[in-house]
PDB file of C-alpha atoms in Angstrom:
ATOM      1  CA  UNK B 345     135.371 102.413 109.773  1.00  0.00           C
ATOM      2  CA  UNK B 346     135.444 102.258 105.940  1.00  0.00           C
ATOM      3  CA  UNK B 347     133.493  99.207 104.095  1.00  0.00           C
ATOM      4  CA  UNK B 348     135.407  96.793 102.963  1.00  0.00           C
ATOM      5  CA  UNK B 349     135.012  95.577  99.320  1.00  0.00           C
ATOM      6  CA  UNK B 350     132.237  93.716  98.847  1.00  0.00           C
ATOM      7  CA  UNK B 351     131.768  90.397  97.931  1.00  0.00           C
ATOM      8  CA  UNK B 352     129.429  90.358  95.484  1.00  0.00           C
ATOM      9  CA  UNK B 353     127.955  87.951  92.607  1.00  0.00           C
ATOM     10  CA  UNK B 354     130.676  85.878  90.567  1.00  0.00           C
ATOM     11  CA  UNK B 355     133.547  87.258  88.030  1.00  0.00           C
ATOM     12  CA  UNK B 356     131.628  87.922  85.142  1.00  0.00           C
ATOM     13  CA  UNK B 357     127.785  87.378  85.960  1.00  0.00           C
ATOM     14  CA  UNK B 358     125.538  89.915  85.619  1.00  0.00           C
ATOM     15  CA  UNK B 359     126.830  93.173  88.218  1.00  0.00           C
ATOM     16  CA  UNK B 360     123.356  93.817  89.487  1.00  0.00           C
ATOM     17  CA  UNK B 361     121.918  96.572  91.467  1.00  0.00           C
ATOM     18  CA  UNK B 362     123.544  97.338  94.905  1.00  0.00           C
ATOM     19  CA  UNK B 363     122.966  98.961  98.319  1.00  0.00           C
ATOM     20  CA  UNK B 364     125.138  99.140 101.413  1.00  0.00           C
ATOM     21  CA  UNK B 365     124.006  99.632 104.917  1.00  0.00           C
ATOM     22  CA  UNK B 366     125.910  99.925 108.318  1.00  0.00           C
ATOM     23  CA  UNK B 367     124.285  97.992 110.825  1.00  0.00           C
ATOM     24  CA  UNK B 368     125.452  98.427 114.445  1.00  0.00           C
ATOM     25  CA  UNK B 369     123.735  95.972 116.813  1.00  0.00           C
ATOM     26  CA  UNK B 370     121.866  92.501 116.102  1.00  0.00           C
ATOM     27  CA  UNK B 371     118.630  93.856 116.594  1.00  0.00           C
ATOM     28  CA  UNK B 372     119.152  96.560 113.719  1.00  0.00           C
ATOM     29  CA  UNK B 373     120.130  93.293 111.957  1.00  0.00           C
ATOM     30  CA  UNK B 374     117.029  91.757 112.657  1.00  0.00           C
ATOM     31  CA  UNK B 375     115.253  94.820 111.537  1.00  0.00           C
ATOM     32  CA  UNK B 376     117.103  95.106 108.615  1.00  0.00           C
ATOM     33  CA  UNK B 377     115.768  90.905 107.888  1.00  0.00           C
ATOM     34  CA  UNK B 378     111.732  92.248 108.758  1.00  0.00           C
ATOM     35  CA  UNK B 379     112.588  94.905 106.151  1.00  0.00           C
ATOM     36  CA  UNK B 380     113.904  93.113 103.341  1.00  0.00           C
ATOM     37  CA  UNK B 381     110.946  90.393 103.786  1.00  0.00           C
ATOM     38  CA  UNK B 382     108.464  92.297 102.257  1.00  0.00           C
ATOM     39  CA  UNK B 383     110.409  92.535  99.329  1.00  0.00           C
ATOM     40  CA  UNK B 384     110.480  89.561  98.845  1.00  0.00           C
ATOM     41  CA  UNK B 385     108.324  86.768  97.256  1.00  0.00           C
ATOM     42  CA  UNK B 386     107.806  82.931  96.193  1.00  0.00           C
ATOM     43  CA  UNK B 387     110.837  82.077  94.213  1.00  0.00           C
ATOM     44  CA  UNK B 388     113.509  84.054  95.532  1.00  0.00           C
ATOM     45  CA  UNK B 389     116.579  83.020  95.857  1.00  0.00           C
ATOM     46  CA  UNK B 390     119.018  84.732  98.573  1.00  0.00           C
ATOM     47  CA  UNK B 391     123.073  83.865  99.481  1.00  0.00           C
ATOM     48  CA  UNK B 392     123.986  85.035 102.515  1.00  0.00           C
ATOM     49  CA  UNK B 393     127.719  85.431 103.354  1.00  0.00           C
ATOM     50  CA  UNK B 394     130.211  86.942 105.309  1.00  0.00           C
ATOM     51  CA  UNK B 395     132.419  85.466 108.261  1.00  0.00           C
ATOM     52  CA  UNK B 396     131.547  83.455 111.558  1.00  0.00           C
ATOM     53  CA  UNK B 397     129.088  85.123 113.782  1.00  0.00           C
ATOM     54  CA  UNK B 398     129.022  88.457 110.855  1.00  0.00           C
ATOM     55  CA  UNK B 399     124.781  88.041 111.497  1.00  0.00           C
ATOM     56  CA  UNK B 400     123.861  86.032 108.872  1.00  0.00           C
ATOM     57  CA  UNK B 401     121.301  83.815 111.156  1.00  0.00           C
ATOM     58  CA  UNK B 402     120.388  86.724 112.664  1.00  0.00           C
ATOM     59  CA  UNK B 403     119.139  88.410 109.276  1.00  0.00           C
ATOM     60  CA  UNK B 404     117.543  85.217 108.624  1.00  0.00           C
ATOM     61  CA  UNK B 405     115.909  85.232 112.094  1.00  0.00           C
ATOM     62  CA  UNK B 406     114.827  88.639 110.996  1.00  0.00           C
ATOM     63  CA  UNK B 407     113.364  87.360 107.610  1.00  0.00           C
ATOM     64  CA  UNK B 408     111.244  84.775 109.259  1.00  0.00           C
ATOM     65  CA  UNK B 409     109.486  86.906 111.674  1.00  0.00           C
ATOM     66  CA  UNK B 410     108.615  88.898 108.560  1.00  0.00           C
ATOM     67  CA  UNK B 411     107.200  86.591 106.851  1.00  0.00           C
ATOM     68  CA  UNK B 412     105.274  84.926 109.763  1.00  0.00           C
ATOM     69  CA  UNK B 413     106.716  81.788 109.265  1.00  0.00           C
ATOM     70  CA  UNK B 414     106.434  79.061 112.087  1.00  0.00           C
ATOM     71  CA  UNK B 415     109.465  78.002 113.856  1.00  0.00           C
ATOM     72  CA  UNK B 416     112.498  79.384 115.851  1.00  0.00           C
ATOM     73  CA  UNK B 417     114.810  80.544 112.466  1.00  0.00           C
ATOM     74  CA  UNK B 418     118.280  78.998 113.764  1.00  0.00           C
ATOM     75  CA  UNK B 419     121.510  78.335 112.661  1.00  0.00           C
ATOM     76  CA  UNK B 420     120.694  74.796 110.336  1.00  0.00           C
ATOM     77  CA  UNK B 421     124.346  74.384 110.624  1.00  0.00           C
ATOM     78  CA  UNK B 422     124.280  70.700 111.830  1.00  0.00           C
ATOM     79  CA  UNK B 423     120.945  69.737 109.797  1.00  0.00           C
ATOM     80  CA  UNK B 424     121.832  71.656 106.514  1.00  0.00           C
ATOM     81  CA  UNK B 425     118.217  72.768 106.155  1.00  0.00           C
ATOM     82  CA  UNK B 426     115.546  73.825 107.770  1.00  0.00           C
ATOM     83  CA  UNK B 427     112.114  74.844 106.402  1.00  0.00           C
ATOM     84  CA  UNK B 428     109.263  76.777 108.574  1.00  0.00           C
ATOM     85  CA  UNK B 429     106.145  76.676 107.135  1.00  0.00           C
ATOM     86  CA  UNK B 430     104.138  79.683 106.110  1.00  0.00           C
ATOM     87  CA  UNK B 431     101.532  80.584 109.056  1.00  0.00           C
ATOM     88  CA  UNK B 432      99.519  83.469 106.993  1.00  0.00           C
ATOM     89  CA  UNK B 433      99.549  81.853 103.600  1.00  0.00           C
ATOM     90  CA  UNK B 434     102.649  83.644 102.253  1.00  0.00           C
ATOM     91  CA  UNK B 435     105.751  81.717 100.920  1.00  0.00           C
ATOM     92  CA  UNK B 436     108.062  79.203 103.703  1.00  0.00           C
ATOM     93  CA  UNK B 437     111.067  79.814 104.262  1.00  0.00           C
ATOM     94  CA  UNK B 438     113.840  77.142 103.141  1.00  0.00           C
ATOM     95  CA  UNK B 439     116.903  78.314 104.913  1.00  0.00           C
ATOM     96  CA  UNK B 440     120.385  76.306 104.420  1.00  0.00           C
ATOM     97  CA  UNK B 441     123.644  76.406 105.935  1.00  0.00           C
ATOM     98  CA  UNK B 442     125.885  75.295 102.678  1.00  0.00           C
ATOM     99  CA  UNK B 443     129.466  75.403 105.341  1.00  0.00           C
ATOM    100  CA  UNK B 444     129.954  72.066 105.223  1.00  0.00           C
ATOM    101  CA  UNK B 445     129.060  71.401 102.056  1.00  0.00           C
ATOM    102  CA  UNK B 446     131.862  71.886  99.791  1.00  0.00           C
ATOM    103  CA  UNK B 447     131.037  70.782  96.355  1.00  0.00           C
ATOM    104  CA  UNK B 448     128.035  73.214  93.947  1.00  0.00           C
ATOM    105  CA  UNK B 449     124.731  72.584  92.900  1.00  0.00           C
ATOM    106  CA  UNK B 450     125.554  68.664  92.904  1.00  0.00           C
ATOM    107  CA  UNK B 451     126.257  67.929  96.521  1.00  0.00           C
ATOM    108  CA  UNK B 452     123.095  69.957  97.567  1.00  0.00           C
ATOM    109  CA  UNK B 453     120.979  68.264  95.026  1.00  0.00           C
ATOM    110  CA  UNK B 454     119.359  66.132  98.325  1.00  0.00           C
ATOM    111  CA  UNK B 455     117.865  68.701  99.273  1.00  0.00           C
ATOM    112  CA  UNK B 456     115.747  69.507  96.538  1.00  0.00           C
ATOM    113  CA  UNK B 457     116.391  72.963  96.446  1.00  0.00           C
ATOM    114  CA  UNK B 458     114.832  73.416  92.899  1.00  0.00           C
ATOM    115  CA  UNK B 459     111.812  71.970  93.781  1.00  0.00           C
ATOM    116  CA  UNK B 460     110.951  73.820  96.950  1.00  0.00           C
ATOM    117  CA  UNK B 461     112.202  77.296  94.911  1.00  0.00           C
ATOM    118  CA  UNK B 462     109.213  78.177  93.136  1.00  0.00           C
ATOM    119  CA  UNK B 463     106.957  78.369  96.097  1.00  0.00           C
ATOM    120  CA  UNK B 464     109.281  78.850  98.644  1.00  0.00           C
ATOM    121  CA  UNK B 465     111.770  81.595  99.319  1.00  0.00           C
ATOM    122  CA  UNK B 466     114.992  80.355 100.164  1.00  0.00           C
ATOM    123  CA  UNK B 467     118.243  81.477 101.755  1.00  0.00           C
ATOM    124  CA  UNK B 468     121.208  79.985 101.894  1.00  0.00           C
ATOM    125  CA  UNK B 469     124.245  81.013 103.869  1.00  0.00           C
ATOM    126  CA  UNK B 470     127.786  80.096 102.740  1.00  0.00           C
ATOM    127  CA  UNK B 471     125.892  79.673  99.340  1.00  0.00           C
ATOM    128  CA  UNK B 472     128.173  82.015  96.680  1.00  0.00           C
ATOM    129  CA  UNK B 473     129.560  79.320  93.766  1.00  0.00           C
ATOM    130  CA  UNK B 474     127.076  76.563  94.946  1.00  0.00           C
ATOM    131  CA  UNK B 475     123.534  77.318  94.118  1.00  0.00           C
ATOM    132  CA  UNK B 476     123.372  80.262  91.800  1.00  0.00           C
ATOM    133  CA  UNK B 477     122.613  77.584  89.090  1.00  0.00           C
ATOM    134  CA  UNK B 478     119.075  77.430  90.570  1.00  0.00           C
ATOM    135  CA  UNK B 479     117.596  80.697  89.271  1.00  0.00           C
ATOM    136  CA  UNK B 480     119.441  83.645  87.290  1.00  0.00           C
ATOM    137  CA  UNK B 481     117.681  85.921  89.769  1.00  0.00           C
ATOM    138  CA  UNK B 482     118.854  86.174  93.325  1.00  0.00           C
ATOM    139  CA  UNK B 483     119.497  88.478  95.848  1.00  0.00           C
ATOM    140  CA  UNK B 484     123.365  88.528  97.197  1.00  0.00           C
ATOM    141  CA  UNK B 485     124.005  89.711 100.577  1.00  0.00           C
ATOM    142  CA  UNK B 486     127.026  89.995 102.068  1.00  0.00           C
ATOM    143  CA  UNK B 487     127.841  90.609 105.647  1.00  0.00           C
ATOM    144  CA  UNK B 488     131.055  92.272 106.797  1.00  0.00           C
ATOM    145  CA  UNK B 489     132.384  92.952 110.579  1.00  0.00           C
ATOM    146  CA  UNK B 490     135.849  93.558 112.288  1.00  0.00           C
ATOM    147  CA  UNK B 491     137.605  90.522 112.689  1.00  0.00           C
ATOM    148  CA  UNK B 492     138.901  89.154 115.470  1.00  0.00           C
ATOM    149  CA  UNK B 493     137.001  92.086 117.527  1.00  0.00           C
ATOM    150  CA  UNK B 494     134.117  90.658 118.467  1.00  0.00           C
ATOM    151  CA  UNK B 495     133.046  93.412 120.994  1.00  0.00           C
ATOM    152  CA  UNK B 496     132.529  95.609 117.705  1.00  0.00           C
ATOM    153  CA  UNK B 497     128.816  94.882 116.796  1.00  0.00           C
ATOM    154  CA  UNK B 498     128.998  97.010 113.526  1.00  0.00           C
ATOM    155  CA  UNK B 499     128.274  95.374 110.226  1.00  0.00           C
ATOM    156  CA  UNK B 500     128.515  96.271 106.634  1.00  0.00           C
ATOM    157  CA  UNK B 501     125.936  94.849 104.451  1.00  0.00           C
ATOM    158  CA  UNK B 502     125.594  94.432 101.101  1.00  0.00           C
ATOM    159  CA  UNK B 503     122.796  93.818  99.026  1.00  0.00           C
ATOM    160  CA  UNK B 504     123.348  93.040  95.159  1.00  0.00           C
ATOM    161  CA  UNK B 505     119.819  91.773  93.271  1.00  0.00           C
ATOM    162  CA  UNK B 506     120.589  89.845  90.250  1.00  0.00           C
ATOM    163  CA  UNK B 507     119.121  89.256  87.179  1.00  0.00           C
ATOM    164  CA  UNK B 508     115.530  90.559  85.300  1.00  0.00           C
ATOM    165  CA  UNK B 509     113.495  90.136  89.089  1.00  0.00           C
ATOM    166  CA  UNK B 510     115.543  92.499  90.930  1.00  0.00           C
ATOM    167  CA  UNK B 511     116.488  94.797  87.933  1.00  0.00           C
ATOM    168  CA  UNK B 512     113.746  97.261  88.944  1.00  0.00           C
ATOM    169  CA  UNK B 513     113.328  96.509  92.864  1.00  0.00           C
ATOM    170  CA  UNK B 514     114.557  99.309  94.781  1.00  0.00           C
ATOM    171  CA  UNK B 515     116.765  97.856  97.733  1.00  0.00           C
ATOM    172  CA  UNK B 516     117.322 101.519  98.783  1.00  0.00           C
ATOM    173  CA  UNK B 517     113.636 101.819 100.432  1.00  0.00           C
ATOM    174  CA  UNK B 518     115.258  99.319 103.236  1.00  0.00           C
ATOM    175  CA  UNK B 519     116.832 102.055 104.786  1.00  0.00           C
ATOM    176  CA  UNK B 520     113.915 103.674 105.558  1.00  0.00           C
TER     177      UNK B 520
END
């Protein structure tokens, strides 16, 4: 199956740095979330898309167990946001479901996203074009799978870091 173009940071931003990995079951999804945690740190900022049920929560799952935060990581679909405390001492983990939000940085503004950023790392899925205003630097990761096949459990997923804190991080070493 050939990758389909990604989706990556907005019309004239910044093009970033940018790996792609094939995925072909949840649990290498997962993996792929433990992986990618220990790259990152306080005050990141990651968008998550891709289509219903691409893995998105499951990266996220993925990410939480990695950075031994407290707390099933589910879908905050219904809630907006979730955030599961730290149980080591490293950074919680904000994560937000921006779906039914439709408007940008505005409509999310409840949820003091700017405040919890700078000690917090947060994710947001369904977040490209409504929260990149928070930081210049953020991680874009975009999740692509068959549609309408949902017996095919293979994934594309791409990673694009944005901006001076991901100019020099090597996304590659996830693949390892």
């Amino acid at each position: 199956m050939e990758a389909p173009a990604p989706h990556g940071p907005a019309e004239g931003s910044d093009p970033g740095v940018t790996t792609e990995f094939t995925v072909s079951s949840p649990e290498q999804m997962k993996e792929l979330g433990r992986r990618l945690s220990k790259l990152l740190r306080a005050g990141d900022l990651v968008l998550l898309n891709g289509e219903l049920g691409a893995g998105k929560t499951t990266l996220t799952r993925g990410l939480g167990e990695g950075l031994g935060v407290r707390g099933a990581v589910t879908s905050p679909t219904f809630v907006i946001a979730r955030v599961h405390p730290s149980l080591g001492g490293g950074p919680p983990l904000v994560h937000v479901d921006a779906y039914r939000l439709g408007g940008g940085l505005e409509e999310m503004e409840d949820l003091d996203l700017d405040v919890s950023l700078p000690e917090s790392v947060v994710v947001v899925e369904w977040g490209e074009g409504k929260v990149e205003e928070l930081t210049e630097d953020r991680l874009h990761v975009a999740v692509h799978r068959a549609v309408g096949d949902t017996a095919d459990e293979v994934r594309h997923v791409c990673l694009t870091g944005i901006g001076a804190r991901w100019a020099t991080v090597d996304l590659g070493v996830l693949s390892a």
